[in-house]
CSV table of C-alpha atoms and ligand atoms in Angstrom, one decimal:
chain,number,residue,atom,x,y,z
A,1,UNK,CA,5.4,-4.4,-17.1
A,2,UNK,CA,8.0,-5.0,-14.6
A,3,UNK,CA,9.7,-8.5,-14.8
A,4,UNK,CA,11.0,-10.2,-11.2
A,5,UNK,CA,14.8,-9.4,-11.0
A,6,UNK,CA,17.4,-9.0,-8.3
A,7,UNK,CA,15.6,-6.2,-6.0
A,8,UNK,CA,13.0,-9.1,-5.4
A,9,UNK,CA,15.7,-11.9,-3.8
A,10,UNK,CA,13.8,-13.0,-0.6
A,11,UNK,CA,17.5,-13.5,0.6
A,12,UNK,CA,17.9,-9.5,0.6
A,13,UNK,CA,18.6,-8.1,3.9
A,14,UNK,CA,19.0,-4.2,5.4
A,15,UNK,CA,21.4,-3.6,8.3
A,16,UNK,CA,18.6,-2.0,9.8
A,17,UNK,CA,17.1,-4.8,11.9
A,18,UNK,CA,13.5,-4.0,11.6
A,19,UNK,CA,12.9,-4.3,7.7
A,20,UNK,CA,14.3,-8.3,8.5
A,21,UNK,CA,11.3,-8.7,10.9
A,22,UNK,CA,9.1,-11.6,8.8
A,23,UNK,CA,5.9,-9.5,9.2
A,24,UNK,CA,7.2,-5.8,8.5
A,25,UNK,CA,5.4,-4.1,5.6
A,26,UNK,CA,8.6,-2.5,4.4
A,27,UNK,CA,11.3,-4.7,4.2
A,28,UNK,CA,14.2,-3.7,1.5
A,29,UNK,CA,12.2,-5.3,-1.3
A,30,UNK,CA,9.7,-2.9,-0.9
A,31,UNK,CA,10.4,0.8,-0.5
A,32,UNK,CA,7.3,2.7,-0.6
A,33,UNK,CA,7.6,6.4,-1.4
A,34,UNK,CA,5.7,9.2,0.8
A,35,UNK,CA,5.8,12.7,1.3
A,36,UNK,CA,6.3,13.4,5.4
A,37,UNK,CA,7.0,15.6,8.1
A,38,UNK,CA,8.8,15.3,11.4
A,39,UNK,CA,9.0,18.0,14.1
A,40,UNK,CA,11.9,18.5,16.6
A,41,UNK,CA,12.0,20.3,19.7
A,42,UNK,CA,8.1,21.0,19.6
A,43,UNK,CA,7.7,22.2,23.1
A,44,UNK,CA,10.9,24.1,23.1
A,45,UNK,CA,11.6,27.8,21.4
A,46,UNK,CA,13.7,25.9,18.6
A,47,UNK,CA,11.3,24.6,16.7
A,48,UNK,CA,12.0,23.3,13.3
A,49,UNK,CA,10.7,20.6,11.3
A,50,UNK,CA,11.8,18.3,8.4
A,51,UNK,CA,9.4,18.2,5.4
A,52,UNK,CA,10.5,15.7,3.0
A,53,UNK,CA,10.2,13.3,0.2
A,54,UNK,CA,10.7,9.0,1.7
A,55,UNK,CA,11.0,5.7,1.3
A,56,UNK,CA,9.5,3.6,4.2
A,57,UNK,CA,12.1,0.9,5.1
A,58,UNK,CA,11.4,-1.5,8.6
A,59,UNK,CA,10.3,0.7,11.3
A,60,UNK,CA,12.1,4.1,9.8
A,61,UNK,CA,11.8,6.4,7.3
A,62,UNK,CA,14.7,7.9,5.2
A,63,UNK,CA,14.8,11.3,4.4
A,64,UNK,CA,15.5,11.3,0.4
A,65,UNK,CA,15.9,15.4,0.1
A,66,UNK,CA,18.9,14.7,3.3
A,67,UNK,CA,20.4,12.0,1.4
A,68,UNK,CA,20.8,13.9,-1.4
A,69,UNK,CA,22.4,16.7,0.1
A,70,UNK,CA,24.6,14.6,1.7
A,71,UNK,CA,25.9,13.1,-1.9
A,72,UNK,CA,24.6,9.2,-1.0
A,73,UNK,CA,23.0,9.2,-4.0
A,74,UNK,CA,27.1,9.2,-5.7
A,75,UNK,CA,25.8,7.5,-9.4
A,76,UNK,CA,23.8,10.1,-10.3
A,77,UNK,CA,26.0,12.5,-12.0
A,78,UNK,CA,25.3,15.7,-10.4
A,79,UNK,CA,23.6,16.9,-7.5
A,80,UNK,CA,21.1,18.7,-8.9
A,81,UNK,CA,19.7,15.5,-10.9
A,82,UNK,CA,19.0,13.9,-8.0
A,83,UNK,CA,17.0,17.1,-6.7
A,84,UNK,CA,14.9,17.3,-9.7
A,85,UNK,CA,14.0,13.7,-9.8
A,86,UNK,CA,12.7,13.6,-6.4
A,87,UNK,CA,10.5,17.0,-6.9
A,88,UNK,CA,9.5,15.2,-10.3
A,89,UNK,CA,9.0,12.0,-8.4
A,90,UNK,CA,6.2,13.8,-6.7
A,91,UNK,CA,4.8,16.7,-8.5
A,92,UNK,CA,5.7,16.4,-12.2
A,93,UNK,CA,6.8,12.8,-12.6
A,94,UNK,CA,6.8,12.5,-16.8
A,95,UNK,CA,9.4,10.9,-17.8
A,96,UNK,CA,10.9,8.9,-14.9
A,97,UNK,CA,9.9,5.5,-14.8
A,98,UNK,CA,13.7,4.5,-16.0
A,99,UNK,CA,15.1,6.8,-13.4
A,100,UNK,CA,12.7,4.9,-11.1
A,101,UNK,CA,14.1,1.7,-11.9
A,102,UNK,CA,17.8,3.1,-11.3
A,103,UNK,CA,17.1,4.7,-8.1
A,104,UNK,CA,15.4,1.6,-6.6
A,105,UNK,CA,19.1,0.0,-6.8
A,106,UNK,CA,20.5,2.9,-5.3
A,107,UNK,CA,18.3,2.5,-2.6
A,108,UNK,CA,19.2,-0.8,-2.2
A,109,UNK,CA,22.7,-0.1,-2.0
A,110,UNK,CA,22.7,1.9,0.8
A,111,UNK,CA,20.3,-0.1,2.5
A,112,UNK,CA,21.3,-3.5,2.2
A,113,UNK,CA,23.5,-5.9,4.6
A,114,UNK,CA,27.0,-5.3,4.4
A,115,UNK,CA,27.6,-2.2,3.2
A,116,UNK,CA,30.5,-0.4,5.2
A,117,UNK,CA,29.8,1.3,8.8
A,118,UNK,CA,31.0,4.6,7.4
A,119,UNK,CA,27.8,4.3,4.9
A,120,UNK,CA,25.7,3.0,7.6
A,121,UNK,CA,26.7,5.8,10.2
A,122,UNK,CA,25.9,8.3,7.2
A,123,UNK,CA,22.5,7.1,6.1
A,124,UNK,CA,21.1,6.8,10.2
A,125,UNK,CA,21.7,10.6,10.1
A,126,UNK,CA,18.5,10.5,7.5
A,127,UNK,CA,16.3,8.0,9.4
A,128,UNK,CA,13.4,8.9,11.1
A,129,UNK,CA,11.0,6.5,13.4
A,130,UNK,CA,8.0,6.2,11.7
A,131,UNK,CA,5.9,6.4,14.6
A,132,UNK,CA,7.5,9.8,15.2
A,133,UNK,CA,6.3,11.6,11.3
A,134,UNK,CA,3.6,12.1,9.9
A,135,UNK,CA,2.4,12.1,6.6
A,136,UNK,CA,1.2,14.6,3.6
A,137,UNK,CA,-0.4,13.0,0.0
A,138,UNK,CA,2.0,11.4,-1.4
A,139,UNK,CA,1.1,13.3,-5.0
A,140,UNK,CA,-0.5,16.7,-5.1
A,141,UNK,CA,-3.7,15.1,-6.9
A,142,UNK,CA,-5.4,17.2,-9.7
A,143,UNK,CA,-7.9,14.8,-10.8
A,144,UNK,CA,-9.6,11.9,-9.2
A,145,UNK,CA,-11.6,8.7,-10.9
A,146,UNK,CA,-13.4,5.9,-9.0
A,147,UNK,CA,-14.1,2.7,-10.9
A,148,UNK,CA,-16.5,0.1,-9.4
A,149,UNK,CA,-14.6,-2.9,-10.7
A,150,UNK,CA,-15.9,-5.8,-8.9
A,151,UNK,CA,-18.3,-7.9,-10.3
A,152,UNK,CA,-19.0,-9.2,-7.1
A,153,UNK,CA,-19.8,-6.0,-5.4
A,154,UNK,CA,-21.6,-4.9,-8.4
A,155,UNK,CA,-24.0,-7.8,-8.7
A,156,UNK,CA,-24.8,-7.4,-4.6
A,157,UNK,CA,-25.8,-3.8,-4.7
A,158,UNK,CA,-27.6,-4.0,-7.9
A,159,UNK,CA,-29.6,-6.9,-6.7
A,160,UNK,CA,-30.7,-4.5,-3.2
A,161,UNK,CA,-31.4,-2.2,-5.5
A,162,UNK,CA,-32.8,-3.7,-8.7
A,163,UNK,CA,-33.8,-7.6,-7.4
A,164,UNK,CA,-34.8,-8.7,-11.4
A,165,UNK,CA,-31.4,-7.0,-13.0
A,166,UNK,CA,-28.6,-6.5,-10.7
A,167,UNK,CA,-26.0,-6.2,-13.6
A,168,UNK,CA,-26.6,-3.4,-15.8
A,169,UNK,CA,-26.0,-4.8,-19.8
A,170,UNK,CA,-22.8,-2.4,-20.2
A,171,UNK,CA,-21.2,-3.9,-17.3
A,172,UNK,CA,-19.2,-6.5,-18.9
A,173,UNK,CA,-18.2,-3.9,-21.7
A,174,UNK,CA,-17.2,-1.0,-20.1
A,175,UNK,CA,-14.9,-0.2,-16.7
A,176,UNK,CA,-17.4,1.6,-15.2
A,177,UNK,CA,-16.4,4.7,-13.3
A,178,UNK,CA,-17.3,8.1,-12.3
A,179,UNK,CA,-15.2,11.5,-11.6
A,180,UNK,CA,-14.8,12.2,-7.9
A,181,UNK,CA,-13.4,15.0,-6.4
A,182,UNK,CA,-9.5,15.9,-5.1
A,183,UNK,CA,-10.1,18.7,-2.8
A,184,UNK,CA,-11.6,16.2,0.1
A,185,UNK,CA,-8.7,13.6,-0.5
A,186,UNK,CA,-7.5,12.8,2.8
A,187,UNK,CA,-4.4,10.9,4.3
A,188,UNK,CA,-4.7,8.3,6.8
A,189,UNK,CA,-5.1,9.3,10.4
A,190,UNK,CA,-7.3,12.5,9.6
A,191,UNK,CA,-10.5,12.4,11.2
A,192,UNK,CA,-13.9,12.6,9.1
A,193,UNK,CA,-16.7,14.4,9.6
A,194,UNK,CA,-19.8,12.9,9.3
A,195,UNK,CA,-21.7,14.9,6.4
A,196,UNK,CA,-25.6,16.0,6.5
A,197,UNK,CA,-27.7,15.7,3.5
A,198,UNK,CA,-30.8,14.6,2.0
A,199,UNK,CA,-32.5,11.4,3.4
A,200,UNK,CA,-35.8,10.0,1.5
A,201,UNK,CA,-36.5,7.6,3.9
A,202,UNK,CA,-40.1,7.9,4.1
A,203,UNK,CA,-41.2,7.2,0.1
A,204,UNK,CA,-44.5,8.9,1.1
A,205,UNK,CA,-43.1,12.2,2.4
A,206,UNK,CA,-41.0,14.7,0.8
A,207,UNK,CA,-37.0,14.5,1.6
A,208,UNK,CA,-35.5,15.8,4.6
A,209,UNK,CA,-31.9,17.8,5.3
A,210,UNK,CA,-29.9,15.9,7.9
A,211,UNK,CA,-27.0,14.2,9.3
A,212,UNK,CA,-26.1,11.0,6.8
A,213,UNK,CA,-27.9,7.7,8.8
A,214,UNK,CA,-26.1,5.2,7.1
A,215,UNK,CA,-22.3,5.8,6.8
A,216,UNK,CA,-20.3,3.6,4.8
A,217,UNK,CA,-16.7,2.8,3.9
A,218,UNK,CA,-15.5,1.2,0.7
A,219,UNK,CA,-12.2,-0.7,0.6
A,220,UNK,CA,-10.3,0.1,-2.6
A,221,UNK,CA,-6.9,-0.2,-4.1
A,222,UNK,CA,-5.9,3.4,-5.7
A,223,UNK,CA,-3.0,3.8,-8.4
A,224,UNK,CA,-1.8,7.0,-9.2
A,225,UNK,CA,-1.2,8.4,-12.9
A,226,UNK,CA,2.7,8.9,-13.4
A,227,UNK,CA,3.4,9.8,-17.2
A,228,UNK,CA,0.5,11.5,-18.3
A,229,UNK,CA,-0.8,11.4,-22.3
A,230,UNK,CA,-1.2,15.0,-24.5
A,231,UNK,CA,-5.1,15.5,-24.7
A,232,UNK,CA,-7.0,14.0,-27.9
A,233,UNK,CA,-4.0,11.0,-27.8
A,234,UNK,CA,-5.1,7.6,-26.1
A,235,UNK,CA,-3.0,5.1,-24.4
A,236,UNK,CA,-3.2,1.6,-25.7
A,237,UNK,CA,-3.8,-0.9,-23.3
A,238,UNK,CA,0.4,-2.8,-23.6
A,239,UNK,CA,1.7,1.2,-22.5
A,240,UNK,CA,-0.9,1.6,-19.9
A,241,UNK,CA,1.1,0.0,-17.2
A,242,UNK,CA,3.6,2.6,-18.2
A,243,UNK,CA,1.7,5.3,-16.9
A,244,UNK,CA,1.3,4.2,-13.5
A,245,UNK,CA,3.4,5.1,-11.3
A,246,UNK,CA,2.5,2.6,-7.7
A,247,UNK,CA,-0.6,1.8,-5.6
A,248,UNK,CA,-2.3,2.9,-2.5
A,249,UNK,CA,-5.1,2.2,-0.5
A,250,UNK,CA,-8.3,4.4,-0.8
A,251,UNK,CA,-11.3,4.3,1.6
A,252,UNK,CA,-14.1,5.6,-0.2
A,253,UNK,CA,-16.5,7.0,2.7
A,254,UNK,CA,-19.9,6.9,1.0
A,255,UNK,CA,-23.4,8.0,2.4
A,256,UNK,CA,-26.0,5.6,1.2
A,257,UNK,CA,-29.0,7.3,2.0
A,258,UNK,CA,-27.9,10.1,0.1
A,259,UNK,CA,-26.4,8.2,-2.4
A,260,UNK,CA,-29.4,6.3,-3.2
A,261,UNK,CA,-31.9,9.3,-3.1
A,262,UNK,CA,-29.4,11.5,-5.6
A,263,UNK,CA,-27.6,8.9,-7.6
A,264,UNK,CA,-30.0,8.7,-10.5
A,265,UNK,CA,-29.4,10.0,-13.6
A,266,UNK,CA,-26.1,10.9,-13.3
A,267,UNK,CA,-24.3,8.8,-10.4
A,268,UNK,CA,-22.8,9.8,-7.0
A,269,UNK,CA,-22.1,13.2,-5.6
A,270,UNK,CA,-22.8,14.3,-2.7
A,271,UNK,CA,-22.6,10.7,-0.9
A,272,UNK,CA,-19.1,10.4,-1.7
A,273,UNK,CA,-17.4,13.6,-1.8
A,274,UNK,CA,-17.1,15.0,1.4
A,275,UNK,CA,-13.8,12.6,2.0
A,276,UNK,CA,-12.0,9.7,0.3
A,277,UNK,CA,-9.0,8.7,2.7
A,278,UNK,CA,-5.8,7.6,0.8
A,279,UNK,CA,-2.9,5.5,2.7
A,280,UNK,CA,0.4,7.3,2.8
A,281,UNK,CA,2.8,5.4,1.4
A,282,UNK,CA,3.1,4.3,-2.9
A,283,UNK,CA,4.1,1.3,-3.9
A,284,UNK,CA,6.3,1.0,-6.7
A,285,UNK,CA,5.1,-1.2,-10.0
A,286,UNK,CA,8.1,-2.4,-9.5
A,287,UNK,CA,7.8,-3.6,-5.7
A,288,UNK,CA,4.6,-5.5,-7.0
A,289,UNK,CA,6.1,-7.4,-9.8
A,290,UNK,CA,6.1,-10.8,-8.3
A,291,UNK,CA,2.4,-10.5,-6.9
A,292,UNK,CA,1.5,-10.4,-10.8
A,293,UNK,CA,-1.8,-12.9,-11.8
A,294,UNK,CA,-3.8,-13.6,-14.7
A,295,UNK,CA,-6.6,-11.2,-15.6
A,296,UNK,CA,-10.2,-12.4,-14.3
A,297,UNK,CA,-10.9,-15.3,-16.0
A,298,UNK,CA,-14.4,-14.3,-17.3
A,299,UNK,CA,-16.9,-17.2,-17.2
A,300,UNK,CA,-18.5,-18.9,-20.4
A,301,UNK,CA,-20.8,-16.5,-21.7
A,302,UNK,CA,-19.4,-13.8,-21.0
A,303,UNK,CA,-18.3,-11.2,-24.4
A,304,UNK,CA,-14.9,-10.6,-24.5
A,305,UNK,CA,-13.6,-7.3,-24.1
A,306,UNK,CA,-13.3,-5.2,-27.1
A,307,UNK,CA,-10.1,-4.9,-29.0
A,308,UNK,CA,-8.8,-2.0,-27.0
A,309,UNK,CA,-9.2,-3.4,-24.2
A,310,UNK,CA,-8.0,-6.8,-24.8
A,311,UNK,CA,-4.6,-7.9,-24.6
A,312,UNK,CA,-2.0,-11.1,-24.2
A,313,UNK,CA,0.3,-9.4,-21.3
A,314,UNK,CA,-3.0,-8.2,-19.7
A,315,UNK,CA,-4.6,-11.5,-19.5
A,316,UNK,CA,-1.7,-13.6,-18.4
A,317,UNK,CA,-0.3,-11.3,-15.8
A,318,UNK,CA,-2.9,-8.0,-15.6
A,319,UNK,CA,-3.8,-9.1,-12.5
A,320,UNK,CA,-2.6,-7.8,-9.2
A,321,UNK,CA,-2.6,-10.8,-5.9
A,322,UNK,CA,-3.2,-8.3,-2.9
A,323,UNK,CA,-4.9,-8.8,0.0
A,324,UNK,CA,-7.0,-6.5,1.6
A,325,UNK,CA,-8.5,-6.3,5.0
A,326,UNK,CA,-10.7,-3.8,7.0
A,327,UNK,CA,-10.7,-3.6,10.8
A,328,UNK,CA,-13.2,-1.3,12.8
A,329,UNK,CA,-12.7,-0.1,16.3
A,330,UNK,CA,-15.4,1.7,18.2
A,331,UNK,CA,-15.5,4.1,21.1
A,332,UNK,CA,-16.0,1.7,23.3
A,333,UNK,CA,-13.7,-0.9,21.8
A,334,UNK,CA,-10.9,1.8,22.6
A,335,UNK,CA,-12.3,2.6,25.8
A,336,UNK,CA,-12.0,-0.9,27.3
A,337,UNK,CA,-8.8,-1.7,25.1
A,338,UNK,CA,-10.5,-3.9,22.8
A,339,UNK,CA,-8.4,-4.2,19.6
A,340,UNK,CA,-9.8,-3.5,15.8
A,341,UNK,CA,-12.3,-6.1,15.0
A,342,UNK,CA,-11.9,-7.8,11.4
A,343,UNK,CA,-14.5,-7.2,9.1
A,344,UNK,CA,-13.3,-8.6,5.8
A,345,UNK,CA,-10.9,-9.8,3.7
A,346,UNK,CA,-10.6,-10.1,0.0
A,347,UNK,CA,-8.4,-9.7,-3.0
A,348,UNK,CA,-7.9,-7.5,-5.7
A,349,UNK,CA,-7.1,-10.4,-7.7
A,350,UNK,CA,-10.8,-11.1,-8.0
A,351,UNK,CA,-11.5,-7.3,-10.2
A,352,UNK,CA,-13.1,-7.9,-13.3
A,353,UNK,CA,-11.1,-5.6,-15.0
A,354,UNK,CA,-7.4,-4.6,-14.5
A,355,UNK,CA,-5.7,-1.4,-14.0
A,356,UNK,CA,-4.1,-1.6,-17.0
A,357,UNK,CA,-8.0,-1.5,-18.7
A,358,UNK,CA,-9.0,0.6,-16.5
A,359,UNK,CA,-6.3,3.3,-17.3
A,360,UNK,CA,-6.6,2.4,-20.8
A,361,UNK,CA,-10.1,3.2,-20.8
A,362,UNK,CA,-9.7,6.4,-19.1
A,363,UNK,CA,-7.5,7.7,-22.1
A,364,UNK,CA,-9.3,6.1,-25.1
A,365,UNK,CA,-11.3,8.8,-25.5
A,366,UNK,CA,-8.5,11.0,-26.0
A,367,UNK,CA,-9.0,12.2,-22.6
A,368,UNK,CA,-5.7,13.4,-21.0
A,369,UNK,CA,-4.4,11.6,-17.7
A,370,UNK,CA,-1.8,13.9,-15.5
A,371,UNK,CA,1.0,13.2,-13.3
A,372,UNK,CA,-0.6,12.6,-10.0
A,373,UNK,CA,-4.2,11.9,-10.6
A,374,UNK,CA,-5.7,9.3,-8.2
A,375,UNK,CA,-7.6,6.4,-9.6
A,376,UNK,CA,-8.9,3.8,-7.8
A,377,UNK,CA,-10.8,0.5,-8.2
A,378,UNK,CA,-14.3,0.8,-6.2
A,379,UNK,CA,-15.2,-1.8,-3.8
A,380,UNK,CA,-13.3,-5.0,-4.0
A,381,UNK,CA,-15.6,-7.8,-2.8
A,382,UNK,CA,-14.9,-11.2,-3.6
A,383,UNK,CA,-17.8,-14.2,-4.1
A,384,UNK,CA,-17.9,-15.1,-0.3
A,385,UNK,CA,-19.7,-13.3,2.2
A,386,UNK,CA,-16.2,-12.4,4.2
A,387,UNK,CA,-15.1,-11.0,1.1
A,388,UNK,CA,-17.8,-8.1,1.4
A,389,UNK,CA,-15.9,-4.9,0.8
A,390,UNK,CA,-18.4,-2.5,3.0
A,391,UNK,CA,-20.9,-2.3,5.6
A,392,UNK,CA,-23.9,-2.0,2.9
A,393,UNK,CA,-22.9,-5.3,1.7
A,394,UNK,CA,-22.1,-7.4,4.5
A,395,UNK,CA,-24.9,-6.1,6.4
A,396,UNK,CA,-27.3,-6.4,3.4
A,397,UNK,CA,-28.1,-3.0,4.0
A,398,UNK,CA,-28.4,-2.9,7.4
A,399,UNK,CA,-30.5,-5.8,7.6
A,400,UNK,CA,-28.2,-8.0,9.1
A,401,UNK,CA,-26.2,-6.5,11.6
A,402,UNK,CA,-22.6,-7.0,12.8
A,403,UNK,CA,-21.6,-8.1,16.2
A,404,UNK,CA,-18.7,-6.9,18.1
A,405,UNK,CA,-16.5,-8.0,20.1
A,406,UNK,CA,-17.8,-5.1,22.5
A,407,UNK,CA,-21.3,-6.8,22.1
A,408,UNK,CA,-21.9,-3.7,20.0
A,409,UNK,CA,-23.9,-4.2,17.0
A,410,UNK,CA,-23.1,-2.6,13.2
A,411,UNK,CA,-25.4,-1.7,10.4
A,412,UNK,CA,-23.5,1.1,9.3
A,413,UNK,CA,-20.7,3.6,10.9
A,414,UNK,CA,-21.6,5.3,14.0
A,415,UNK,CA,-19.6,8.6,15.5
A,416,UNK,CA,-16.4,7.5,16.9
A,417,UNK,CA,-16.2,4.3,15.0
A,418,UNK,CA,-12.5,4.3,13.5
A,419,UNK,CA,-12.2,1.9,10.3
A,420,UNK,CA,-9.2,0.4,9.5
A,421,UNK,CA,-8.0,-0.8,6.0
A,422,UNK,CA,-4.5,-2.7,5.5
A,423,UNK,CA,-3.0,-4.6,2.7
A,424,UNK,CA,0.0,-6.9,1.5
A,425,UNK,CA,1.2,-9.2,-0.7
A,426,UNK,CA,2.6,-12.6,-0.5
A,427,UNK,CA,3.8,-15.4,-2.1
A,428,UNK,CA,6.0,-18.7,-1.9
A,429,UNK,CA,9.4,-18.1,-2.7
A,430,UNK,CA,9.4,-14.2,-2.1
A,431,UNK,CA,9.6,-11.7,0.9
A,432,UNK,CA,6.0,-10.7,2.7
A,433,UNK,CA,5.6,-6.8,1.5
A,434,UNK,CA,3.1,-4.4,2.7
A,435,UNK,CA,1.0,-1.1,2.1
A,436,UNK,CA,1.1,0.3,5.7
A,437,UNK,CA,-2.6,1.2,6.7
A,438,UNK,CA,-5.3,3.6,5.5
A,439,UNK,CA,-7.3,4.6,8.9
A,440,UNK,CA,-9.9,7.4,9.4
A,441,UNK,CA,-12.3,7.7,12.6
A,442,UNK,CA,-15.8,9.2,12.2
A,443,UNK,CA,-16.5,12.8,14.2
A,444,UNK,CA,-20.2,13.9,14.7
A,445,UNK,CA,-22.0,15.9,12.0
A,446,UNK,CA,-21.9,19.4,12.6
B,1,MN,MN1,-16.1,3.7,-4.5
C-alpha cells in the first residue's frame, strides 16, 4: 500500500492556473490517466486527430505519447522506455507499479510551479482543453466482476424482496459477486438505450416481452486489475493492493423487472448487461493514499472473516474515504435550464469489505486476474436514507416517489432522464482531489 509522501504536499502548485482552483478535480496531486481523442480542423479538408494516452491536470489534458516524443520525459533512459510503458500502462501493464511510482514524479516536474518558461512553453504544446476531447476506456477490458459490497444496500433489497431474511447467511463470509459482461462497457457521455425484456408483472399471467418499466442506475466505485496472477496461483490478501492499478466510477444500469423475474438460480443477466457506464479518467493508488481508513468495523456478532481474508494492513487502512454523489437531470429539467438535481450521497468508506478482499477473493481460487479487467463494488449505500445508492432503494421500489425540482416525480428512469455520478476525496491537511464524472442519458427502447 502506498504511504503519504511528497507528491501529496497540499502546498504543491502547477503553473497552469486551473489545477490551483480549490475545487478542481485534478489538481497536481492527482493526475488521473485516460485514453482520449481530440480532433482539429473538423469542418475543414485537413482533418486529423490526436489519439492518445493522458493525465488530467486543472482544466487540460496532456498528451503523454507528444511528450514523449518531444524527450520531456529526460530520466527515463531511452526513448523507447518511455513508449513501452505508456502502451503497457494501458494494455499490458504487468510489471509497472514502480515505474508508476517514478513517472508520477516526472509528471510532477514538469507540471509544478517554477519550473523554467522554456519547460513550460514546451509542455503547453501537449495540452489540450478538456472540454475540447473526448474520451475512450481507459483499459481495453477483457473481463468484468461486479461485487455487491454494501451491507446497507444488501440488507434493503433483500428485505423488498425476502421481508423475514434480508441477509443471506453467506453474506458476512463471502464478497459476494457475479461475472458481468465487457462488451457493453461504456464511457461517460455515451447514450444508453433503454433495453426490452421480460416483465412478470402480473403473478397470475404468463410473462411478457417488452421495453424494461423500471430502469435503474447503481453508483459504484470500479478498480481496475493491473498486474495480473498465472492461473491456479492466488493472491494473498497484503499483495492484493499490488494488483490494482487506480479507481473509476461505474454506473451499473440495471432493469429490475427483469432482474427480479430472471435472477433466480443463477443471479443477474439480462437486467444488467446491456450497459455498465465507466468514468474516463483512473486514479492512481497512489493519488488516493491519504484518503486511506480503517476497514468496516464489523459490529459485535458478527464472524470474522476467514484467514484469507483477514489482515492487519487491511483493517487499519483497507478502507477507501470517497465520496460519491448522483445527480439526475430530466428532459424537461434541461429544457427550462434546470440544473442536475442531487439524489444521494454516500461513501465508499461504509463497504463491508475492501478492495483488497475483494480482489483477493477473486484470485483465491486460483482464478487468474488480467491486466485491465474491470471490478467494481455494487451499490454503495450507506445507513441513512440519503445514502441510498439507486432509485430501487430510495424509492422503496417505486413506492415512494422522488420529487423534482421540475415538479416531476421519479420511481425509476424515464427516456431522456440523464443521471449523473461524481466523486472526490477530501481531508484536513491535504488538497481536495477528484474523479471527474461518470454521466449517461437514457434513449427510448427500440
Ligand atoms: Mn451492481
Amino acid at each position: 500500500m502506498f504511504e503519504i509522501n511528497e507528491t501529496h504536499d497540499p502546498n504543491l502548485r502547477s503553473w497552469i492556473d486551473s489545477a490551483n482552483a480549490p475545487d478542481t478535480d485534478f489538481p497536481i496531486q492527482n493526475l488521473p490517466f485516460c485514453h482520449f481523442v481530440y480532433e482539429t480542423n473538423k469542418e475543414g479538408y485537413a482533418w486529423s486527430a490526436v489519439w492518445s494516452v493522458g493525465v488530467a491536470i486543472g482544466n487540460q489534458i496532456l498528451n503523454l505519447f507528444g511528450c514523449a516524443e518531444d524527450g520531456l520525459f529526460d530520466k527515463f533512459e531511452k526513448l523507447g522506455e518511455v513508449e513501452i510503458f505508456l502502451e503497457n500502462l494501458i494494455y499490458y501493464q504487468s510489471e509497472a507499479a514502480d515505474t508508476l511510482f517514478k513517472f508520477r514524479r516526472q509528471l510532477i516536474d514538469l507540471l509544478r510551479e517554477g519550473v523554467s518558461q522554456e519547460l513550460q512553453q514546451k509542455v503547453s504544446r501537449h495540452l489540450y482543453p478538456i472540454t475540447n476531447c473526448t474520451f475512450d476506456l481507459p483499459f481495453e477490458i477483457g473481463d468484468y466482476t461486479d461485487f455487491y459490497c454494501s451491507i446497507f444496500h444488501a440488507t434493503n433489497v433483500g428485505s423488498m424482496f425476502r421481508p423475514d431474511n434480508p441477509l443471506l447467511p453467506n453474506y458476512k463470509y463471502i464478497p459476494i459477486g457475479y461475472h458481468g459482461r465487457a462488451s457493453s462497457i461504456v464511457v461517460s457521455g455515451t447514450d444508453v438505450k433503454r433495453p426490452k425484456g421480460q416483465n412478470r408483472a402480473d403473478q397470475n399471467a404468463p410473462p411478457v416481452f417488452i421495453p424494461c418499466k423500471n430502469l435503474d442506475y447503481e453508483m459504484e466505485v470500479g478498480f481496475f486489475v493491473g498486474k495480473g496472477n498465472n492461473l491456479g496461483e492466488s493472491i494473498p490478501l497484503a499483495e492484493a493492493e499490488d494488483h490494482i492499478f487506480g479507481l473509476c466510477l461505474v454506473n451499473d444500469w440495471s432493469a429490475r423487472d427483469i432482474q427480479s423475474w430472471e435472477y433466480q438460480p443463477l443471479g443477474p443477466f439480462l437486467a444488467k448487461n446491456f450497459a455498465t457506464t465507466v468514468s474516463p479518467f483512473v486514479v492512481t493508488m497512489e493519488a488516493l493514499a491519504p484518503f486511506r481508513a480503517p476497514a468496516f468495523e464489523r459490529p459485535d456478532g458478527d464472524p470474522a472473516p476467514l484467514d484469507y481474508l483477514s489482515g492487519e494492513e487491511n483493517q487499519k487502512r483497507g478502507g477507501l474515504d470517497i465520496n460519491l454523489e448522483v445527480y439526475i437531470q430530466t428532459e424537461k429539467m434541461r429544457a427550462e435550464n434546470i440544473a442536475p438535481h442531487l439524489l444521494s450521497r454516500s461513501n465508499m468508506k461504509d463497504l463491508y469489505w475492501t478492495i483488497g478482499q475483494m480482489l483477493a477473493h477473486h484470485a483465491s481460487n486460483g482464478c487468474n486476474l488480467q491486466t485491465g479487467d474491470l471490478m467494481a463494488t455494487g451499490t454503495v449505500s450507506g445507513r441513512e436514507k440519503h445514502e441510498r445508492g439507486c432509485l430501487l432503494e430510495l424509492t422503496w421500489r417505486g413506492t415512494e416517489p422522488i420529487e423534482l425540482p421540475s415538479g416531476e416525480q421519479r420511481r425509476f428512469l424515464e427516456d431522456g432522464d440523464e443521471v449523473i455520478m461524481k466523486a472526490f476525496c477530501e481531508r484536513e491537511g491535504f488538497r481536495r482531489i477528484g474523479f471527474g464524472e461518470c454521466r449517461g442519458r437514457i434513449l427510448p427502447a427500440e
